[in-house]
Short mmCIF file of N, CA and C in Angstrom, two decimals:
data_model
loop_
_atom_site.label_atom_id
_atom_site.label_comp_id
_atom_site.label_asym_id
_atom_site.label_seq_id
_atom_site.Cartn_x
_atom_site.Cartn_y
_atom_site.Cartn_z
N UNK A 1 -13.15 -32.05 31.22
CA UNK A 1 -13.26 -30.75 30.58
C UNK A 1 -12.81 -30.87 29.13
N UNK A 2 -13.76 -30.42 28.12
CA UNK A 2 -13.54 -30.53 26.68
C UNK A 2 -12.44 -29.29 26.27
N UNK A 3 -11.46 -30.02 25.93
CA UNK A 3 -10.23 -29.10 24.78
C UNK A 3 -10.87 -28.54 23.90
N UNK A 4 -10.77 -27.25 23.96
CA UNK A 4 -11.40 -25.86 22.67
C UNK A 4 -10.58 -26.54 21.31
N UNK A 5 -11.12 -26.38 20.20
CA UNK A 5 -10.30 -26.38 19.01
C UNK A 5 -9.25 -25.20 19.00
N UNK A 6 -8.19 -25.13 18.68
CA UNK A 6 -6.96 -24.27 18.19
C UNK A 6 -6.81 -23.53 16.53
N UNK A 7 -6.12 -22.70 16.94
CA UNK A 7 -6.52 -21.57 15.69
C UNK A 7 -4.56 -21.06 16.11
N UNK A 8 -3.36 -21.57 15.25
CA UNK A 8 -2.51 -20.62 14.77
C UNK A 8 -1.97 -20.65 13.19
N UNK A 9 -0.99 -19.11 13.55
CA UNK A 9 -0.55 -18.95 12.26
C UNK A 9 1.05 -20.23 11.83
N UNK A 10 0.95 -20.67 10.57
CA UNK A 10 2.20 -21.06 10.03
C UNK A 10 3.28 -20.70 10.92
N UNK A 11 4.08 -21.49 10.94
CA UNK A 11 5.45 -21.19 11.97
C UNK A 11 5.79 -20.90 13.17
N UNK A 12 3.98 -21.27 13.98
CA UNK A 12 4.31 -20.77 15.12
C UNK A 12 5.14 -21.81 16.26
N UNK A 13 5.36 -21.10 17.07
CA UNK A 13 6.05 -22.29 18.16
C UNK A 13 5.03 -22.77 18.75
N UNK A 14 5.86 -24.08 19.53
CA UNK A 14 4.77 -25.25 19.95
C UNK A 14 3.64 -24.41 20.49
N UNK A 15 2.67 -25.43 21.17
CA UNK A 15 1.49 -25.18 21.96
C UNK A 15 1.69 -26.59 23.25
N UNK A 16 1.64 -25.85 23.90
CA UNK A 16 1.34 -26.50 25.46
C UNK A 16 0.36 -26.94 26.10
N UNK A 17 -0.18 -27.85 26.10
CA UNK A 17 -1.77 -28.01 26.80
C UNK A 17 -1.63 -28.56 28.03
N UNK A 18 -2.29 -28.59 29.37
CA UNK A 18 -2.30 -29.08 30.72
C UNK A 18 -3.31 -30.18 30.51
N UNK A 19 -3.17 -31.49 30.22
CA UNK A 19 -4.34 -32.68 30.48
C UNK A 19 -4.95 -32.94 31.86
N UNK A 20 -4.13 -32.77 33.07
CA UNK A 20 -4.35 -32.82 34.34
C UNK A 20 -5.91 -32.96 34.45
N UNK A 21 -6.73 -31.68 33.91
CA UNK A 21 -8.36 -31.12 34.76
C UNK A 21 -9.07 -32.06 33.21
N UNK A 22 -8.71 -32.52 31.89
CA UNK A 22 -9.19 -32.79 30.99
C UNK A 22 -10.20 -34.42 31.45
N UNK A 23 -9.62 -34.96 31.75
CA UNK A 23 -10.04 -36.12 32.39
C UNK A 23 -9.81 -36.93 33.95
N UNK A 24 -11.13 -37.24 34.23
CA UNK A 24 -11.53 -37.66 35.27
C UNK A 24 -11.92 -38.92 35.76
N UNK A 25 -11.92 -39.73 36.94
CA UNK A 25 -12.24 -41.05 37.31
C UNK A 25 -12.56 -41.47 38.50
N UNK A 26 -13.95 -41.27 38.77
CA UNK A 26 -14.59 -41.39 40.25
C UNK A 26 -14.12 -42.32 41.01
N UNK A 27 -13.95 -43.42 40.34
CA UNK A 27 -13.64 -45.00 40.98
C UNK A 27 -11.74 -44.79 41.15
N UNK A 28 -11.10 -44.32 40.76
CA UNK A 28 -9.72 -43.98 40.82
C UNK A 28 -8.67 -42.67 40.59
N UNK A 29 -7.36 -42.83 40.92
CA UNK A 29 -6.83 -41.42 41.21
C UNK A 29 -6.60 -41.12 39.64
N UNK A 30 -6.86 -39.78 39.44
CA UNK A 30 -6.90 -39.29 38.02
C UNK A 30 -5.55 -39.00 37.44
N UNK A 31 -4.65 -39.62 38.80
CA UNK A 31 -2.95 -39.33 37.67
C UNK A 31 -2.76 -40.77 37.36
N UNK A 32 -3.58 -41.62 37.88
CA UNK A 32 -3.46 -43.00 37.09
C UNK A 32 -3.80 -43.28 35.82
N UNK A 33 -4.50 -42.12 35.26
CA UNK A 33 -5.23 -42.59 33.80
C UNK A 33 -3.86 -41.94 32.70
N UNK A 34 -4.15 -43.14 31.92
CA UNK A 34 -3.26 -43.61 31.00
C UNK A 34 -3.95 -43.23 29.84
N UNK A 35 -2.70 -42.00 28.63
CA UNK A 35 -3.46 -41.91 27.98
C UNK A 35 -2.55 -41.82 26.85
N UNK A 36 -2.63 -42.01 25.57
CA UNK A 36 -2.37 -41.53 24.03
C UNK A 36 -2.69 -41.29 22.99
N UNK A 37 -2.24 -40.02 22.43
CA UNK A 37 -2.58 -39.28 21.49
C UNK A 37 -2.02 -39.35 20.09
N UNK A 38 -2.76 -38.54 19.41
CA UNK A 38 -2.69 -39.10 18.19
C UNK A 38 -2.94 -37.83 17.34
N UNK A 39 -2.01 -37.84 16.31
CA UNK A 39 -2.34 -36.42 15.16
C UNK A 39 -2.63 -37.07 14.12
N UNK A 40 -3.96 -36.53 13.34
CA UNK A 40 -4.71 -37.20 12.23
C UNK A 40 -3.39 -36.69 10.69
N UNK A 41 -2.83 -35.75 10.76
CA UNK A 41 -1.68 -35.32 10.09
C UNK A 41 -0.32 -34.80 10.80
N UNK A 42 0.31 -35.77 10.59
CA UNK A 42 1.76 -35.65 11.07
C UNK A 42 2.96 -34.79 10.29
N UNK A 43 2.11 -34.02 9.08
CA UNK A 43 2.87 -33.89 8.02
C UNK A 43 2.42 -32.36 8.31
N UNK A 44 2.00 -31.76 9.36
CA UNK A 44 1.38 -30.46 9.34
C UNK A 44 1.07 -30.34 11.33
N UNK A 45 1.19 -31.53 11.90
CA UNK A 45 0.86 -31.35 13.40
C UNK A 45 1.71 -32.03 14.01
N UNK A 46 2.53 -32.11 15.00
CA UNK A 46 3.29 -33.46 15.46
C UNK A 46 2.88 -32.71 16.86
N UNK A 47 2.92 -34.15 17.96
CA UNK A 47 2.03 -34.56 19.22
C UNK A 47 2.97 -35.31 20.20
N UNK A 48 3.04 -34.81 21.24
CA UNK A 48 4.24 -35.77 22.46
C UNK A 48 3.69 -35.45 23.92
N UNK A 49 3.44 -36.14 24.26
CA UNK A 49 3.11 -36.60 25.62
C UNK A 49 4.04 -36.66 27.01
N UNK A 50 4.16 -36.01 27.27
CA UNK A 50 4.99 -36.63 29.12
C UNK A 50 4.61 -36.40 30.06
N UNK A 51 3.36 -37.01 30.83
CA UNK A 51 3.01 -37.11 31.68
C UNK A 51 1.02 -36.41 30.95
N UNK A 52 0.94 -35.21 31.97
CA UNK A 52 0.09 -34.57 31.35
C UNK A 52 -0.04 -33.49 30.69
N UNK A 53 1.45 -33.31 30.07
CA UNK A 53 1.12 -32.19 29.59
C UNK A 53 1.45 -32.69 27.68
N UNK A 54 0.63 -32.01 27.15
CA UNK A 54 0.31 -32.25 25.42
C UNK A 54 1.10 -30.96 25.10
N UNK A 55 1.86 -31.80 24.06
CA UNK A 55 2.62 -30.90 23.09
C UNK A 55 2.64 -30.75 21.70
N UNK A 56 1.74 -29.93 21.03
CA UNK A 56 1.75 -29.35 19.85
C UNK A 56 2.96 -29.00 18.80
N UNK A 57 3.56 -29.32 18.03
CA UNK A 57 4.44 -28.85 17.27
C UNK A 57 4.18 -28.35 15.74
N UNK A 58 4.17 -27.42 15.06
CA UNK A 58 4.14 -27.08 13.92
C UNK A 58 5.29 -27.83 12.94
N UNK A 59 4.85 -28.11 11.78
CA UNK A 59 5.90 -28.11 10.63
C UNK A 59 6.35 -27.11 9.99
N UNK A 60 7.07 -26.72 9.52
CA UNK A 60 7.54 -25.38 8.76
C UNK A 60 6.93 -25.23 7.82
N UNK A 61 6.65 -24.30 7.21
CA UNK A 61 5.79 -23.78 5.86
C UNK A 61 4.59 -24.53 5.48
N UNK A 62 3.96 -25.48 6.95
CA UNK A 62 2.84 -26.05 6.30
C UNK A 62 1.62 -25.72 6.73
N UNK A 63 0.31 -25.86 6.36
CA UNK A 63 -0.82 -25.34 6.87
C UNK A 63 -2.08 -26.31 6.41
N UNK A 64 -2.93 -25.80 6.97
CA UNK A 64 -4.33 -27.03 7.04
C UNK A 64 -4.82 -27.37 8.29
N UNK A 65 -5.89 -28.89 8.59
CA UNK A 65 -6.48 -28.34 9.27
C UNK A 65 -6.13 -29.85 9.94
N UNK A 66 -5.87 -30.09 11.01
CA UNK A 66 -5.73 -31.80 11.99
C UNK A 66 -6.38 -31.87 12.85
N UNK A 67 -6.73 -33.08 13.57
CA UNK A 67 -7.43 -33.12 14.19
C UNK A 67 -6.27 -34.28 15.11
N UNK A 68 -6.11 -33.96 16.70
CA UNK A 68 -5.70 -34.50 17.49
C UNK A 68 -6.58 -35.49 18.57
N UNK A 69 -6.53 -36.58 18.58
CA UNK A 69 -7.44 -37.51 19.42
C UNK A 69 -6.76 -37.92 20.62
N UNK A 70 -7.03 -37.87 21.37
CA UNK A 70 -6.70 -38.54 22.63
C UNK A 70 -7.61 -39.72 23.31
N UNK A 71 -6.74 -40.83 23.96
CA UNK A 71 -7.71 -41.81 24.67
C UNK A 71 -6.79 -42.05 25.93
N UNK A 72 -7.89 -42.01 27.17
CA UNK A 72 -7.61 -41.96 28.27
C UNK A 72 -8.30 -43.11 28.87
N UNK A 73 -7.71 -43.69 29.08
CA UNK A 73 -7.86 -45.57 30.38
C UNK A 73 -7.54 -45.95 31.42
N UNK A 74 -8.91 -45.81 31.96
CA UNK A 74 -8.60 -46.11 34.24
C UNK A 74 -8.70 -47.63 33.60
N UNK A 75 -8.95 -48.04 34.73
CA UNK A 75 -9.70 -49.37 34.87
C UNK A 75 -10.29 -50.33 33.76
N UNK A 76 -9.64 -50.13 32.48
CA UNK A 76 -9.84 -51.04 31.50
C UNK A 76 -10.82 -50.10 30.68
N UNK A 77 -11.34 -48.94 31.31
CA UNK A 77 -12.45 -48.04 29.95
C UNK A 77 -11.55 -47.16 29.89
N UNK A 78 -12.02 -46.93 28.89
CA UNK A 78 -11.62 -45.97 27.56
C UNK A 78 -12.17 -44.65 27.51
N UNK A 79 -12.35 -43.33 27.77
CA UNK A 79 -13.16 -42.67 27.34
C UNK A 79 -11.71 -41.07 26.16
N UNK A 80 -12.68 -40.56 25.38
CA UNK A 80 -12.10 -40.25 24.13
C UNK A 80 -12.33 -38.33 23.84
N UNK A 81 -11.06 -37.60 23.89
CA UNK A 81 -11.41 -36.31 23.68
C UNK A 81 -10.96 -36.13 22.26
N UNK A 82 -11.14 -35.20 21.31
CA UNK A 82 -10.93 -34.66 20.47
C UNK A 82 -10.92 -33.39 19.68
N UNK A 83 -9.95 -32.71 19.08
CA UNK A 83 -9.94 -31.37 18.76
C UNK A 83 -9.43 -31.28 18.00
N UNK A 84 -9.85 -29.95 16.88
CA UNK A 84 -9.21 -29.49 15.74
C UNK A 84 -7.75 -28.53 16.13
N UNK A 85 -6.79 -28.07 15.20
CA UNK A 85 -6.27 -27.52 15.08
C UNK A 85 -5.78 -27.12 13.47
N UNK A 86 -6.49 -25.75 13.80
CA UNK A 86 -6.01 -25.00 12.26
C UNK A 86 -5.25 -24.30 12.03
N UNK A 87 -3.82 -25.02 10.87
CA UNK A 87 -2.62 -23.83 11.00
C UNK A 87 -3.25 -22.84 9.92
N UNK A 88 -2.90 -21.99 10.14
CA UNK A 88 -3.34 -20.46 9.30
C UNK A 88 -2.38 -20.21 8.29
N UNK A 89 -2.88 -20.43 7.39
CA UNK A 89 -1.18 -19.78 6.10
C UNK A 89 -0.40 -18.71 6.56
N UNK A 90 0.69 -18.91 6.00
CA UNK A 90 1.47 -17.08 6.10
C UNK A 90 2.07 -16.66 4.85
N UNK A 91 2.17 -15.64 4.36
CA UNK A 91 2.83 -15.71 3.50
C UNK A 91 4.76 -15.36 3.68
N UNK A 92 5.76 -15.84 3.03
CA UNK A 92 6.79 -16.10 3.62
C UNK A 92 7.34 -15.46 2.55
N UNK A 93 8.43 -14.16 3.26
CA UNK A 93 9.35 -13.58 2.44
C UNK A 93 10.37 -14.39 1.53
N UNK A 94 10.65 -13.87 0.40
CA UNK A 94 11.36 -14.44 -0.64
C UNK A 94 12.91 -14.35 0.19
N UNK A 95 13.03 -15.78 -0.04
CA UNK A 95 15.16 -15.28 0.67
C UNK A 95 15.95 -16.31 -0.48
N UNK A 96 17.36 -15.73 0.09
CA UNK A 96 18.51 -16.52 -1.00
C UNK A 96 18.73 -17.31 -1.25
N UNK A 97 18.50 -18.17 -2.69
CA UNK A 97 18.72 -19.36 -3.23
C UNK A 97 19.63 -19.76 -2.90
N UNK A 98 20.85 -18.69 -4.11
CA UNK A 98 22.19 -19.10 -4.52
C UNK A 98 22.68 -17.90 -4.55
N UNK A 99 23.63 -17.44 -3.90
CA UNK A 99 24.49 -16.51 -3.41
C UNK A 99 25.58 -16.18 -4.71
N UNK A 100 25.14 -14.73 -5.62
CA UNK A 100 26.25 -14.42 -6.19
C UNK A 100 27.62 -14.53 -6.04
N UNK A 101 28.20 -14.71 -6.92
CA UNK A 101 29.75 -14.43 -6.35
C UNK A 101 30.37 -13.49 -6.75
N UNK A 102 31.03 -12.70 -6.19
CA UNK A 102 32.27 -11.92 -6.31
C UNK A 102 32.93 -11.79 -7.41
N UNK A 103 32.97 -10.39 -8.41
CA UNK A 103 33.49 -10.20 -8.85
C UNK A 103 34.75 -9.33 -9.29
N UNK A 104 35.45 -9.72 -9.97
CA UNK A 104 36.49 -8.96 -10.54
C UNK A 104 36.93 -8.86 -11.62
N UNK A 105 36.73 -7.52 -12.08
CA UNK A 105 36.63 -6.88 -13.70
C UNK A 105 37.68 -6.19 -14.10
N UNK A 106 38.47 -5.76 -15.28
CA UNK A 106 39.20 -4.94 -15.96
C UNK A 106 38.73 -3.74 -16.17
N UNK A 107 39.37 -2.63 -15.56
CA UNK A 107 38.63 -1.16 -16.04
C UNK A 107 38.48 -1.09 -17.42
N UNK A 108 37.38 -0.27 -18.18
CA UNK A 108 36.64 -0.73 -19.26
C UNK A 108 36.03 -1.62 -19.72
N UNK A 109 35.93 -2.35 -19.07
CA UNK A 109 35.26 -4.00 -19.48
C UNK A 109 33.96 -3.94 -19.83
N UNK A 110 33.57 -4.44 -20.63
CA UNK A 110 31.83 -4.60 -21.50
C UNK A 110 30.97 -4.79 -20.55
N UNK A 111 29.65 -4.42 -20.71
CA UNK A 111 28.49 -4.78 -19.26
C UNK A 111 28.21 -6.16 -19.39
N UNK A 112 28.00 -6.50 -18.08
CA UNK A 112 27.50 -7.67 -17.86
C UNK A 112 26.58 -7.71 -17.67
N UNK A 113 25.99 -9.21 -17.94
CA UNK A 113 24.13 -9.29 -17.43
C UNK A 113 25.06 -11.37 -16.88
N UNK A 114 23.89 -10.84 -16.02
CA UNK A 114 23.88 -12.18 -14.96
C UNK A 114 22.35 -12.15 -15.07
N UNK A 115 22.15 -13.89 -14.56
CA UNK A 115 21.04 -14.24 -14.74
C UNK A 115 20.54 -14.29 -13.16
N UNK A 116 19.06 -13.86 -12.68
CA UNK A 116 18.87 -14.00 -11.24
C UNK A 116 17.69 -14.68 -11.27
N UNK A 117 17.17 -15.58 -12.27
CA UNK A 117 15.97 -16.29 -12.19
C UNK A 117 16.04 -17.50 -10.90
N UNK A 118 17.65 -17.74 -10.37
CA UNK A 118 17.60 -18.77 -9.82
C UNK A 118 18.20 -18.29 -8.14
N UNK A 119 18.44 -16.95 -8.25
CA UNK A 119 19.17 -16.53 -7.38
C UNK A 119 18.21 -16.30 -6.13
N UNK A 120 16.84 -16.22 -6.24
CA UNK A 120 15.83 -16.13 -5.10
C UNK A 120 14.54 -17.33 -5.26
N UNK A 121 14.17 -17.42 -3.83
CA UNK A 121 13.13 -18.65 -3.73
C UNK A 121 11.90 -17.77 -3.20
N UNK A 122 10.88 -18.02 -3.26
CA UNK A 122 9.55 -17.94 -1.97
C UNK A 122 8.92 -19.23 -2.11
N UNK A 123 9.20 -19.82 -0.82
CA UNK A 123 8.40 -21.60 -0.50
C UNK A 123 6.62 -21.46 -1.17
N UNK A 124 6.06 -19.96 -0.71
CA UNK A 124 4.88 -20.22 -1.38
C UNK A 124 4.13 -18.72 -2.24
N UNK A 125 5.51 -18.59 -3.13
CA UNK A 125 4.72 -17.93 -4.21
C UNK A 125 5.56 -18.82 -5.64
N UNK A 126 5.04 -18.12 -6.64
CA UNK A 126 5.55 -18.95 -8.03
C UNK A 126 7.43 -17.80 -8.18
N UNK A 127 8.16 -18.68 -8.47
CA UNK A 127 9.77 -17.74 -8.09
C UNK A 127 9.38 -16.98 -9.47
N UNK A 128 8.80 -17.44 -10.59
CA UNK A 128 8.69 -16.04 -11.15
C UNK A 128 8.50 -14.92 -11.42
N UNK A 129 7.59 -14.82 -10.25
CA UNK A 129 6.85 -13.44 -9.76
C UNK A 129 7.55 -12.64 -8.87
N UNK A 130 8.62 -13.00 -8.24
CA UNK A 130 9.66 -12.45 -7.30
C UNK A 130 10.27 -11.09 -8.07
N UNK A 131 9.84 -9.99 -7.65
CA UNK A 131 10.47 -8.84 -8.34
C UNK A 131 11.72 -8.16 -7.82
N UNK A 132 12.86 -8.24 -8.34
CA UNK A 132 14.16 -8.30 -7.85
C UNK A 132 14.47 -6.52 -8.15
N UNK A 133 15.19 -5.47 -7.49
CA UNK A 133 15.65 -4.69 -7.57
C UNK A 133 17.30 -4.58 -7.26
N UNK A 134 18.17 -3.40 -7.90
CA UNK A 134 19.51 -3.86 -7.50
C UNK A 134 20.05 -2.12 -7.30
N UNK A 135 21.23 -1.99 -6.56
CA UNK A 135 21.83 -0.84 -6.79
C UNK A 135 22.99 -1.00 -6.45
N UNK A 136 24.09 -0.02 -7.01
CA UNK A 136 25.56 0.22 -6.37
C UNK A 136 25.74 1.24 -5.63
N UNK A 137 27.08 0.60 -4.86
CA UNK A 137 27.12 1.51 -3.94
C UNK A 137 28.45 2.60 -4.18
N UNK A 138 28.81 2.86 -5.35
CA UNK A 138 29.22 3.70 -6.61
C UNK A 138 28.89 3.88 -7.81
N UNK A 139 27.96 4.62 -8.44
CA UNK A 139 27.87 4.41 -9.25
C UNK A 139 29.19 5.00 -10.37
N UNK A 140 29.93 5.54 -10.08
CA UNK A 140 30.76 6.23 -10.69
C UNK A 140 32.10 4.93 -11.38
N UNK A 141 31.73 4.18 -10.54
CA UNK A 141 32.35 2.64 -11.38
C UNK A 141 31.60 1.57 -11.89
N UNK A 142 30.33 1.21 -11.56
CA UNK A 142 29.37 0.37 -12.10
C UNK A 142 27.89 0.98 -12.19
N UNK A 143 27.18 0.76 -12.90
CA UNK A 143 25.55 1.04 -12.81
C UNK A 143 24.74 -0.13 -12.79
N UNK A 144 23.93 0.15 -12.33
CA UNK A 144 22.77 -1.68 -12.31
C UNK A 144 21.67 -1.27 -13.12
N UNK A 145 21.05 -2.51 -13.62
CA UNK A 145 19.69 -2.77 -14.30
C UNK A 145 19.31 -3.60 -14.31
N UNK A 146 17.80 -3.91 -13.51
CA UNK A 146 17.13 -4.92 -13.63
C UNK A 146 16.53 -5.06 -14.26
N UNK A 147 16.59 -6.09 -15.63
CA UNK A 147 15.20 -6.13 -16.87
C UNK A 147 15.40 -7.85 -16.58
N UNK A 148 13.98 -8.25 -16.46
CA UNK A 148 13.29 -9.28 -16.03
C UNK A 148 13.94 -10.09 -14.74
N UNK A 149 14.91 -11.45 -15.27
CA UNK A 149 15.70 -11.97 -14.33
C UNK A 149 17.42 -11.33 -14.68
N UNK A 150 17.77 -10.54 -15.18
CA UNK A 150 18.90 -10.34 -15.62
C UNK A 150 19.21 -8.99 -15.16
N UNK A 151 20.55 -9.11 -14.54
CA UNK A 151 20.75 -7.84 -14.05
C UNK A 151 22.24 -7.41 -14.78
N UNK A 152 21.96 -6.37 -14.70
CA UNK A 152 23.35 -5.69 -16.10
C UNK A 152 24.40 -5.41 -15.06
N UNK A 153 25.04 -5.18 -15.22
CA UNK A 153 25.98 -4.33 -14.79
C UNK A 153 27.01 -3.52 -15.70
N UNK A 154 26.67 -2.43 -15.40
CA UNK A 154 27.14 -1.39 -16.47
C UNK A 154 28.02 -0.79 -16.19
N UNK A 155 29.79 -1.37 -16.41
CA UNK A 155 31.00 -0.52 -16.23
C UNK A 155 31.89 0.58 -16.58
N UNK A 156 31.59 1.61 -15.72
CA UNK A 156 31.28 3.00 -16.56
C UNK A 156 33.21 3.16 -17.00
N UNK A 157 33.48 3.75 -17.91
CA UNK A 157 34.76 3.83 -18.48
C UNK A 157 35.49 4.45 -17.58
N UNK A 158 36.81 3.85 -17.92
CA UNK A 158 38.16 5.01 -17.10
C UNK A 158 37.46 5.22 -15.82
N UNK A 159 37.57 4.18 -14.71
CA UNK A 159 36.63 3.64 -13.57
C UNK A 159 37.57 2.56 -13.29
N UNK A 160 38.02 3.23 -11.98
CA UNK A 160 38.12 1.67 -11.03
C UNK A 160 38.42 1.86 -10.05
N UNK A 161 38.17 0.83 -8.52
CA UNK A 161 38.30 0.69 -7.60
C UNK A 161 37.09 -0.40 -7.41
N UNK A 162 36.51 0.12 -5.91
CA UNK A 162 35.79 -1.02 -5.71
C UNK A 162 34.47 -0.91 -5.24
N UNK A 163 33.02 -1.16 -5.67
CA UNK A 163 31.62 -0.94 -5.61
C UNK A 163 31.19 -2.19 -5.02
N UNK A 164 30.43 -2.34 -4.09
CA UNK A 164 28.91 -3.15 -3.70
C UNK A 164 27.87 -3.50 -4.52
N UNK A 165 27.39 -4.26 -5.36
CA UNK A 165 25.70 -4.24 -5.66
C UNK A 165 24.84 -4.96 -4.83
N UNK A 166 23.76 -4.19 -4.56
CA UNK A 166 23.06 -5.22 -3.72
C UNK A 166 21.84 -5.58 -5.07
N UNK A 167 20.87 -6.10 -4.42
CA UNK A 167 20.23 -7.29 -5.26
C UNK A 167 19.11 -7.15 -4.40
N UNK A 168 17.76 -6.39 -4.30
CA UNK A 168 16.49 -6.93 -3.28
C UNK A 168 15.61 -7.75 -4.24
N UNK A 169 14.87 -8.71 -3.70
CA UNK A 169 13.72 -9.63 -3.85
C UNK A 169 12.52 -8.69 -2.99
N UNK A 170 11.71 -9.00 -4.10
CA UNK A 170 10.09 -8.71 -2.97
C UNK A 170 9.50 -9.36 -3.86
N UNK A 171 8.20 -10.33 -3.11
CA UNK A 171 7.35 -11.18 -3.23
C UNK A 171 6.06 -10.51 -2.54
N UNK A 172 4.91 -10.38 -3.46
CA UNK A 172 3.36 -10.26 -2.58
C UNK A 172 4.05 -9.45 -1.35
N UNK A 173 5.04 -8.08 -1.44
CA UNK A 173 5.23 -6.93 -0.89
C UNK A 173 5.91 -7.24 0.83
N UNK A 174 6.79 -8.86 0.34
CA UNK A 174 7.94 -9.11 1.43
C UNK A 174 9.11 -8.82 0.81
N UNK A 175 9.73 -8.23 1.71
CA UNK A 175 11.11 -8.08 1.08
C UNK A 175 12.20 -9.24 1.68
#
């Protein structure tokens, strides 16, 4: 019985196949046939065998198209299945580079701007396009502003205690 070609998305978990009904051998018992497989890209498909059952593995963030071969041997012949498998892109939310740190300021103190060009990744968009938003969670002691990669922080006078900023990334409308 011929293996269908495969169709998943990026990141999915393995795939399981049953070889058992795949190949057959009139002249001998069909759990005698001896077989190994093979992924034409290992860098996008990985392939493991135990017994009869085929195991599919994805790579992380990779996609394209492999082709898995198998060869199965009774009695000294050979006979040969083969199938595609196409990982499907995904697109993958932007997450945290490099983790701000913690600050601590003097009431009145001048605004700050920090730089966040480096502070978020997306494996597959360009990090410059990552549109970062920020807010506090007082504003009555700090204010935020995001202009480009730089985020202000604006320490409002005769002010103090203690505020949160958060920091969102969105990429191609992942947050």
């Amino acid at each position: 019985n011929p293996i269908a070609d495969i169709e998943v998305d990026e990141d999915s978990a393995v795939t399981a196949l049953n070889l058992a009904n795949t190949f057959a051998d009139v002249d001998d018992e069909n759990s005698s046939i001896s077989k190994q497989v093979l992924s034409s890209d290992t860098s996008l498909v990985g392939v493991s065998l135990a017994g009869d059952l085929l195991t599919l593995s994805y790579v992380p963030d990779a996609f394209g198209v492999a082709t898995i071969s198998i060869d199965a041997t009774s009695n000294g012949k050979v006979a040969s299945e083969s199938f595609t498998v196409n990982v499907k892109p995904v697109d993958d939310p932007p997450i945290l580079a490099n983790a701000l740190a913690d600050l601590n300021v003097t009431e009145d103190d001048a605004s700050l701007a920090i730089n966040l060009a480096n502070a978020f990744s997306d494996i597959d968009d360009d990090n410059s396009s990552i549109q970062k938003i920020a807010s506090s969670s007082d504003e009555t002691l700090v204010k935020t502003l995001v202009s480009g990669n730089q985020l202000i922080l604006d320490y409002q006078p005769d002010a103090h205690g203690v505020a949160s900023v958060k920091v969102t990334a969105t990429s191609n409308s992942f947050v």
